Coordinates of C-alpha atoms in Angstrom, one line a residue:
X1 CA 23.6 27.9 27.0
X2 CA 23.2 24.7 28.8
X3 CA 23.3 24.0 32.2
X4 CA 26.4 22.0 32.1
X5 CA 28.2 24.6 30.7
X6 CA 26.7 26.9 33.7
X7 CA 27.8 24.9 36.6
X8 CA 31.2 24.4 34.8
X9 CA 31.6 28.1 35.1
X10 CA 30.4 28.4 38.6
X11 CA 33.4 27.8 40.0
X12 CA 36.0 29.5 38.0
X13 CA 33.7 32.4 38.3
X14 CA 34.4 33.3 41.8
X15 CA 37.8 35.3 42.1
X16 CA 39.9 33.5 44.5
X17 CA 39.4 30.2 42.1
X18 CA 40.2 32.2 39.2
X19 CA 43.4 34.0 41.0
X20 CA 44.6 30.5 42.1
X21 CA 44.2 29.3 38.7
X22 CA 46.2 31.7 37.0
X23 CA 49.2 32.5 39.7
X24 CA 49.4 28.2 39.5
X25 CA 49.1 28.0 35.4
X26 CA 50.6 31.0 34.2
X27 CA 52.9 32.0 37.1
X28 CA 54.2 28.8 38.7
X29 CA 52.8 29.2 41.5
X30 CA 54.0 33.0 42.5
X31 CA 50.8 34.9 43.9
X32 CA 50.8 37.8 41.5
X33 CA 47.0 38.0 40.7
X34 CA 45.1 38.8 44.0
X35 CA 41.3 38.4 43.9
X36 CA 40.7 42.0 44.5
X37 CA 42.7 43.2 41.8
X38 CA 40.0 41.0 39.3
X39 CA 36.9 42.8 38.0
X40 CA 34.4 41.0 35.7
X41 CA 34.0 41.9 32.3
X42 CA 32.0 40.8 29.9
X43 CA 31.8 37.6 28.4
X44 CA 29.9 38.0 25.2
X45 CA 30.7 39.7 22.4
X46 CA 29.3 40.5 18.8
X47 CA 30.6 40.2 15.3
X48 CA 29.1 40.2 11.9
X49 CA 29.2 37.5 9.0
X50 CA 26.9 36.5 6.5
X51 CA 25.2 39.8 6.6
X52 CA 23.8 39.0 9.9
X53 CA 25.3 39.8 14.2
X54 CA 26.2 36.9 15.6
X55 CA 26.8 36.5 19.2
X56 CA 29.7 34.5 21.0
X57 CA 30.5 34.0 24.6
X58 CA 33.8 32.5 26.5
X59 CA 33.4 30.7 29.6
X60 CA 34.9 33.1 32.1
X61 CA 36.0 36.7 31.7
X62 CA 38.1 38.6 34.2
X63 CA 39.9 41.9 34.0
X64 CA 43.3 42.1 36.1
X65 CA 43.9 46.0 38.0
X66 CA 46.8 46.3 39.3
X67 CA 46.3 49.4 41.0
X68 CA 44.9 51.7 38.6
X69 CA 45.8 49.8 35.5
X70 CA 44.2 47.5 33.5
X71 CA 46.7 45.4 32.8
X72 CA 45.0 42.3 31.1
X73 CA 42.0 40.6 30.3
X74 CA 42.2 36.8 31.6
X75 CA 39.7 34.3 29.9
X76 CA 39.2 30.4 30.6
X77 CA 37.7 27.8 28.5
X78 CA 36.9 24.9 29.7
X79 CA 37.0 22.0 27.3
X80 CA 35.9 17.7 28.4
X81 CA 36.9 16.9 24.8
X82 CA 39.3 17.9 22.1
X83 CA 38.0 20.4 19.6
X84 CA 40.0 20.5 16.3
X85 CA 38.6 24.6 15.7
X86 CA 39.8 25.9 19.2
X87 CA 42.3 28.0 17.6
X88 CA 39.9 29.7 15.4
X89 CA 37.7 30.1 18.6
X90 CA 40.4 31.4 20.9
X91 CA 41.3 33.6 18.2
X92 CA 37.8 35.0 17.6
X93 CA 37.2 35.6 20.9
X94 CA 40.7 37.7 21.5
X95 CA 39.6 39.1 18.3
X96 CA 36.8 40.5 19.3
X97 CA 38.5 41.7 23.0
X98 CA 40.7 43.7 21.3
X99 CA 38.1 45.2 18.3
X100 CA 37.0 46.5 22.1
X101 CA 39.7 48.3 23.1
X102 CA 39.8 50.1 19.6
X103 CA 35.9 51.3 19.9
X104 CA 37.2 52.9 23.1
X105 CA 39.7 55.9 23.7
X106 CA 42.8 54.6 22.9
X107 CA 44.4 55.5 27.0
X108 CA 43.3 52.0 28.3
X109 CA 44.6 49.1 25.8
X110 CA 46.0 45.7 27.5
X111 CA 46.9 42.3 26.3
X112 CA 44.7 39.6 25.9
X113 CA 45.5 35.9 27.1
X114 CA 42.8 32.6 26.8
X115 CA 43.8 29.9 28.7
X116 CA 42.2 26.5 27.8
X117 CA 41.6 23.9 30.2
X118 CA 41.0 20.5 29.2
X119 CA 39.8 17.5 31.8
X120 CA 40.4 14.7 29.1
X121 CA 42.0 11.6 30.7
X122 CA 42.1 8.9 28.4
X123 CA 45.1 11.0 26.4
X124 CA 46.5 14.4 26.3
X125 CA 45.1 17.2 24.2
X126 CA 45.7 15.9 20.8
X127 CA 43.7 19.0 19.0
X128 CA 45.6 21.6 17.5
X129 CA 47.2 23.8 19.7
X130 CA 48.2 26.8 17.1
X131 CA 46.2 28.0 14.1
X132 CA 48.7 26.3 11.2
X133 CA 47.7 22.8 12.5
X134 CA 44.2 23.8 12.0
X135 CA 44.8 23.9 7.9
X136 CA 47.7 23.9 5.3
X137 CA 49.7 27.0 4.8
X138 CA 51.7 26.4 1.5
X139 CA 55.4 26.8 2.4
X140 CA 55.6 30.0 0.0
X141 CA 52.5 31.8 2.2
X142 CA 53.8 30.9 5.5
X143 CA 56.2 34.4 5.7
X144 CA 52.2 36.1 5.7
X145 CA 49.9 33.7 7.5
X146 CA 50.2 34.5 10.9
X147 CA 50.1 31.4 13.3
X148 CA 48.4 32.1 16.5
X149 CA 49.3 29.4 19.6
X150 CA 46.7 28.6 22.5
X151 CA 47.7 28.1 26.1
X152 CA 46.0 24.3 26.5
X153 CA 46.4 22.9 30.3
X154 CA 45.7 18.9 30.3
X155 CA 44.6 19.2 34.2
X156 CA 44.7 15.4 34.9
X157 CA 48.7 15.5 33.5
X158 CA 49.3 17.6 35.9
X159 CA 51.8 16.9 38.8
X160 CA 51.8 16.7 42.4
X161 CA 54.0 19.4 42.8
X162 CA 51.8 21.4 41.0
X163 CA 48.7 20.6 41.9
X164 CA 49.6 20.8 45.8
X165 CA 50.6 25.0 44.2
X166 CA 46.8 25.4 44.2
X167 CA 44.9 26.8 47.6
X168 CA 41.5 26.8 46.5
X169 CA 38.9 24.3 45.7
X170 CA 40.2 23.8 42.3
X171 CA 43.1 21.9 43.8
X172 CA 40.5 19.1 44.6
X173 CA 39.1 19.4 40.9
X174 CA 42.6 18.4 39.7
X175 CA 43.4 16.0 41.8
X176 CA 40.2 13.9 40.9
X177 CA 41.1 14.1 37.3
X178 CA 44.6 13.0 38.0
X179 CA 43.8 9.9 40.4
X180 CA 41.0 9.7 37.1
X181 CA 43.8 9.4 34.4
X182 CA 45.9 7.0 36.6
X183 CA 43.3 4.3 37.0
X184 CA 43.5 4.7 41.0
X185 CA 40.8 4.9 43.8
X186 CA 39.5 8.5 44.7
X187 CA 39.4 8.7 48.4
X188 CA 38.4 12.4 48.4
X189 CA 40.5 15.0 50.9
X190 CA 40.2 15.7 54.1
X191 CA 40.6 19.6 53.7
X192 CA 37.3 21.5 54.2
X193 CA 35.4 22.7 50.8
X194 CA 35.6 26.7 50.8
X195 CA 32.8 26.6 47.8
X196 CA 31.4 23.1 48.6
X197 CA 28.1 23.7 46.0
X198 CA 30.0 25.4 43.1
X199 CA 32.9 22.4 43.8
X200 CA 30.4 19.6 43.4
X201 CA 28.4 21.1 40.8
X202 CA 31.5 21.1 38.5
X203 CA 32.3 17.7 39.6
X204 CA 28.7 16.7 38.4
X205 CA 29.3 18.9 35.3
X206 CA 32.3 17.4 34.2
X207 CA 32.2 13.8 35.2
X208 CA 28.3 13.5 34.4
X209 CA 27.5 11.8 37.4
X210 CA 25.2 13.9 39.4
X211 CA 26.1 11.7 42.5
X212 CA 28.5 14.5 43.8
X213 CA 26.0 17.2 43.7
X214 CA 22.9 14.7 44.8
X215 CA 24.5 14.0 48.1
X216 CA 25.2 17.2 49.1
X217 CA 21.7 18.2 48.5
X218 CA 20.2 15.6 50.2
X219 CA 22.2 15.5 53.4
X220 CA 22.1 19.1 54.8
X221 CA 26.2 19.5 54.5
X222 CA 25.5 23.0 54.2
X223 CA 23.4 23.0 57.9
X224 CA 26.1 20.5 59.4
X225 CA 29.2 23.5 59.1
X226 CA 30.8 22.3 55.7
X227 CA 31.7 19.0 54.2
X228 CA 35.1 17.9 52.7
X229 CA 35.8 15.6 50.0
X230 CA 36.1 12.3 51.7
X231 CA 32.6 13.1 53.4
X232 CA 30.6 13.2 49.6
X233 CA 32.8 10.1 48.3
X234 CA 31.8 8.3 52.2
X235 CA 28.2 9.1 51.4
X236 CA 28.0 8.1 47.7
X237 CA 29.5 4.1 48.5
X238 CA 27.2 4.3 51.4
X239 CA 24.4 5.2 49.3
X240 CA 26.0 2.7 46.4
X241 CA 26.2 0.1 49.1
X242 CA 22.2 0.1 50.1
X243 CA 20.8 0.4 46.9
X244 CA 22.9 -2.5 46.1
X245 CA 21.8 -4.3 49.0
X246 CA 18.2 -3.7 47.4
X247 CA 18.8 -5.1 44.3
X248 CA 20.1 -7.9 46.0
X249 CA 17.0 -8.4 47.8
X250 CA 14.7 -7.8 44.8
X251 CA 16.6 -10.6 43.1
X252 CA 16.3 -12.8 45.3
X253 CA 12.4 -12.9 45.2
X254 CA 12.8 -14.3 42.0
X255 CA 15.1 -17.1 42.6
X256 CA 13.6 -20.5 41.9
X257 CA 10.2 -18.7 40.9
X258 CA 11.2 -17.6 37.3
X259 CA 11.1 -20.5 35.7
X260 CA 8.2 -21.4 37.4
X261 CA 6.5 -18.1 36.1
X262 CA 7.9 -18.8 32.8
X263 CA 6.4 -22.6 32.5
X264 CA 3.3 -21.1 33.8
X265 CA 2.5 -18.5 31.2
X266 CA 3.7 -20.5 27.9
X267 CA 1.0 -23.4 29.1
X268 CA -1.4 -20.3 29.6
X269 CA -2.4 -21.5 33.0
X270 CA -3.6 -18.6 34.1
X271 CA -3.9 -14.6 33.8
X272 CA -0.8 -12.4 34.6
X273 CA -2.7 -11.7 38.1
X274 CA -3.8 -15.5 38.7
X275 CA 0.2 -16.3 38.4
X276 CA 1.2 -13.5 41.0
X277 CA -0.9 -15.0 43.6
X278 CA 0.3 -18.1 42.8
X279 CA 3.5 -17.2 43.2
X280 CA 3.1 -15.0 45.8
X281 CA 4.9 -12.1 43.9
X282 CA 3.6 -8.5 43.1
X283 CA 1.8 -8.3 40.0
X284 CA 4.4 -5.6 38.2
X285 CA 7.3 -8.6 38.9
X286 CA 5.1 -11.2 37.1
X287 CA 4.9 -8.9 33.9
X288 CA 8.4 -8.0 33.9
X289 CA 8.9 -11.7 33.5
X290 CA 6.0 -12.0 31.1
X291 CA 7.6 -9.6 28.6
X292 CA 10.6 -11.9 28.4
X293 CA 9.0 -14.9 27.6
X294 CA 8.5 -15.1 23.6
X295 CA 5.3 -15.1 22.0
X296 CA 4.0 -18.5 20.6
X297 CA 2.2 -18.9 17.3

């Protein structure tokens, strides 16, 4: 498993993220699933093909109690880009849950739902979404394939008026993609991070700049008493701002002295160090210039 897919998970993991992301997806908003009605199960689970066990794992795994019951098993995927085979995944995996429930005693059997959510923001999930699209069914057949439909969430199509349903950090995850998919300027939010390092590490997961995750590390949030959204997105342009401030400097050493450097080394006028003096440059600058200059015959 790779450590993208790790952080990803992070997250979702923790049962008041997971709560809010259910009651929000699946229940408009109504607060049904509590975090201390969840219990973790599992993730993996085994089948055989080929003559050989083979081992697959969803991304998060929750039972829901209510009370004494076991009335569900809740699973999320997370998906940054369309996958054409997610109905035969979602399908193996549910599979597989309930091939569970049937090696146990048969007094505890409850549905199984996978919810898939997808961070795409160029377009809306355009993969299949039940298992017909995934191949054709001849019309004649179609009476004794079954077709088996996944629950696919495009998070940055999401509205306001759902998003601002969400009361953990997960509410700030879907609002980035959103201002993401509509071309705008992420200002961040001012409300307090109640998982700031699981929060940024799925930010850094899922948007592959490690920026979000970087700055926290590096400036003791977690020693200052928390850190909100607008604080990391304040501290990466200030961080963006100096280091281009840097460059700026750097190239202006150069200015007027390339071609001079250039001249200098195809009339072989000197050695690489000879030309740094000259110049009054660093030796390491004078051979970044030297590998640009083309070798003469």
């Amino acid at each position: 498993m790779g450590t993208k897919d790790i952080t990803e998970k992070n997250l979702e993991a923790l049962n008041d993220v997971f709560a809010d992301i259910v009651n929000v997806l699946l229940f408009k908003g109504e607060r049904l699933v509590k975090e201390d009605e969840l219990e973790s199960d599992t993730t993996k689970s085994m089948f055989k093909a080929d003559g050989k066990i083979h081992e697959q794992e969803r991304d998060v795994s929750k039972f829901w109690k209510n009370g004494e019951i076991r009335i569900s098993i809740l699973g999320i995927e997370n998906q940054t880009t369309p996958d054409d085979d997610m109905p035969l995944r979602v399908i193996s995996y549910d599979g597989a849950s309930y091939k569970q429930e049937l090696l146990k005693d048969g007094t505890h059997r409850y549905p199984v739902v996978t919810i898939v959510l997808y961070f795409g923001t160029n377009e809306k999930w355009p993969a299949p979404k039940s298992l017909y699209e995934c191949f054709s069914v001849p019309k004649k057949l179609k009476s004794f394939v079954s077709n088996y439909k996944i629950n696919v969430f495009n998070i940055a199509w999401l509205s306001n008026k759902t998003i601002d349903m969400f009361t953990s950090d997960f509410k700030l995850v879907a609002k980035y993609f959103q201002t993401k998919r509509l071309h705008k300027r992420y200002e961040g939010s001012k409300e307090r991070l109640q998982h700031a390092n699981e929060t940024l590490k799925m930010f850094s997961a899922l948007t592959g700049d490690d920026s979000f995750e970087k700055v926290y590390n590096e400036n003791n949030f977690r020693e200052k008493g928390g850190v909100t959204m607008c604080d990391v997105v304040e501290q990466i342009r200030n961080e963006g701002r100096a280091e281009g401030r840097t460059e700026g400097r750097a190239e202006g050493r150069f200015e007027g002295k390339e071609e001079i450097i250039r001249n200098l080394i195809e009339s072989n006028a000197g050695s690489i160090e000879q030309i740094a003096a000259w110049v009054k440059l660093p030796v390491e600058d004078v051979k970044k210039i030297a590998e640009k200059v083309p070798v003469m015959n």
